Structure formats: structure tokens, C-alpha cells
């Protein structure tokens, strides 16, 4: 079974190619728990019919229906292996079909349509609960560097079963984000679905491109006619 390491703006993954071999959910979970200690999650590469399928597991051994930075990594893998030769790449996930392309900044994918944000307050943090393939609580703060992301993020995550994004507004098109990630149960260096959720809640002025400054680098959220696209780097390390 071929296994490779990738990082996507600081999110760290193993890519496990099981196109020619099936694994049960229990076997996948067992593999993840045994092999992903210093990774955020594992992408299993499968083929269902004529389509490739991304089955994402967080490092806690539990499946999540989607992973934005993982999907960008998955696209690069399909191109790198030659599984897909076309410029536009399409594959399926438990959150629906994903399409995307390679760009000068790395990989850009069309993200799942965000759900309608619901305003709620948790532990005195006012924020928005929405899903971009996976659930996020987005809360705007004065200075993300002053937030105890580990402990506050953990308390909010447990109450909402969601990823927690602490967002600082830098200017009208730039956000600085720190994320406590569900299933990693810690702060991660980036979160693609979180960047998209945060930019979606923030973007009331119809800005075409929002840059998010993550601990692991930059992500770009593009608001286009046909949907929202996430762009950023992916490295095979
Ligand atoms: N960092 C990922 C999010 C992966 C899934 C998340 N941990 C969850 O369980 O909801 C991303 O880039 O979207």
C-alpha cells in the first residue's frame, strides 16, 4: 500500500493509496491511529466506478466528510500519479463532488456551498455556526495572538462538535486565523474549510478575493460567479 506525506499550508496529511485494494472502515481507522501521530489526518485514495474518491479521516481515527486542504492535496496526488491527466480534475467525497485545477499558487478547488450561518454565543464568544463540508464556529476577536486557542477552542469544540476559527480582521480583504481543529483536538497550522467559512461570514462587501493568514502560510478564498474557491500551496513532504 503506497503511503506519501504531504503538507498543505501547514495542514499535514498522509495520503494512502488503496485504489487497488479495499480497506474496511475499521481497518482505515486502525491504520490512522497507528500511523498518523505527527499528521493532522489521512486521505484514503479510492476509486468508485469511474471516479476517484477521497475518504478523509482525522488523526483521532474518525471519518470527516470533507477536508478543504486535504482535497487540495488529493487533487495534486491525482495529477502527480497520472491517475488524472486532464487540466480540470474532478473527484468525489462524502460532501459531494469536488473540482479544481493546478495554479501558480498551488492548487485551487471549488468548495462545498456554505450553509446559512447561525449566530450563537458560546463561553462568552459571539460567533457564527456554519458548515463548509464540515462544521465551523467562526468568532471574530481583536487579536488572535492573545487567544488561548488550545483551551478555549477545546471548550467550544466540545459544546458544538465543530472546528473553531478565531478570526482577526487585518483589512477589508485580509483575515488572520487561528484554528482549533475537531478530530485533531489541537490547534493546527491551517484549515481550508475554516478559511472558507471565515471568509464567507466576513465578506459582506462582495470582495472577490479574501486572503487568510494562517500559522502555516497563506490561503486565498475566491468568490466567483459559480461558487467559492480555495487556493494555496501543497508540498509532497
Ligand atoms: N483542516 C481541514 C478540516 C478537516 C476536517 C475537520 N478536522 C473536521 O473534522 O471537521 C480543512 O482544511 O478543511
Coordinates of C-alpha atoms in Angstrom, one line a residue, residues 2 4 6 15 17 19 45 52 73-85 236:
X2 CA 1.6 3.3 -1.1
X4 CA 3.0 9.5 1.0
X6 CA 2.0 16.0 2.1
X15 CA -2.1 10.0 1.5
X17 CA -3.4 4.9 -2.0
X19 CA -7.1 2.2 -5.4
X45 CA -7.4 7.3 -2.3
X52 CA -11.7 8.8 -7.7
X73 CA -3.7 17.7 -1.6
X74 CA -5.9 14.9 -3.1
X75 CA -6.1 16.8 -6.4
X76 CA -2.3 17.2 -6.6
X77 CA -1.9 13.5 -5.9
X78 CA -4.2 12.5 -8.7
X79 CA -2.2 14.7 -11.1
X80 CA 1.2 13.7 -9.7
X81 CA 0.5 10.0 -10.1
X82 CA -1.0 10.5 -13.6
X83 CA -4.3 9.0 -12.4
X84 CA -5.9 12.1 -14.0
X85 CA -4.3 13.8 -17.0
X236 CA 4.9 16.5 -1.0

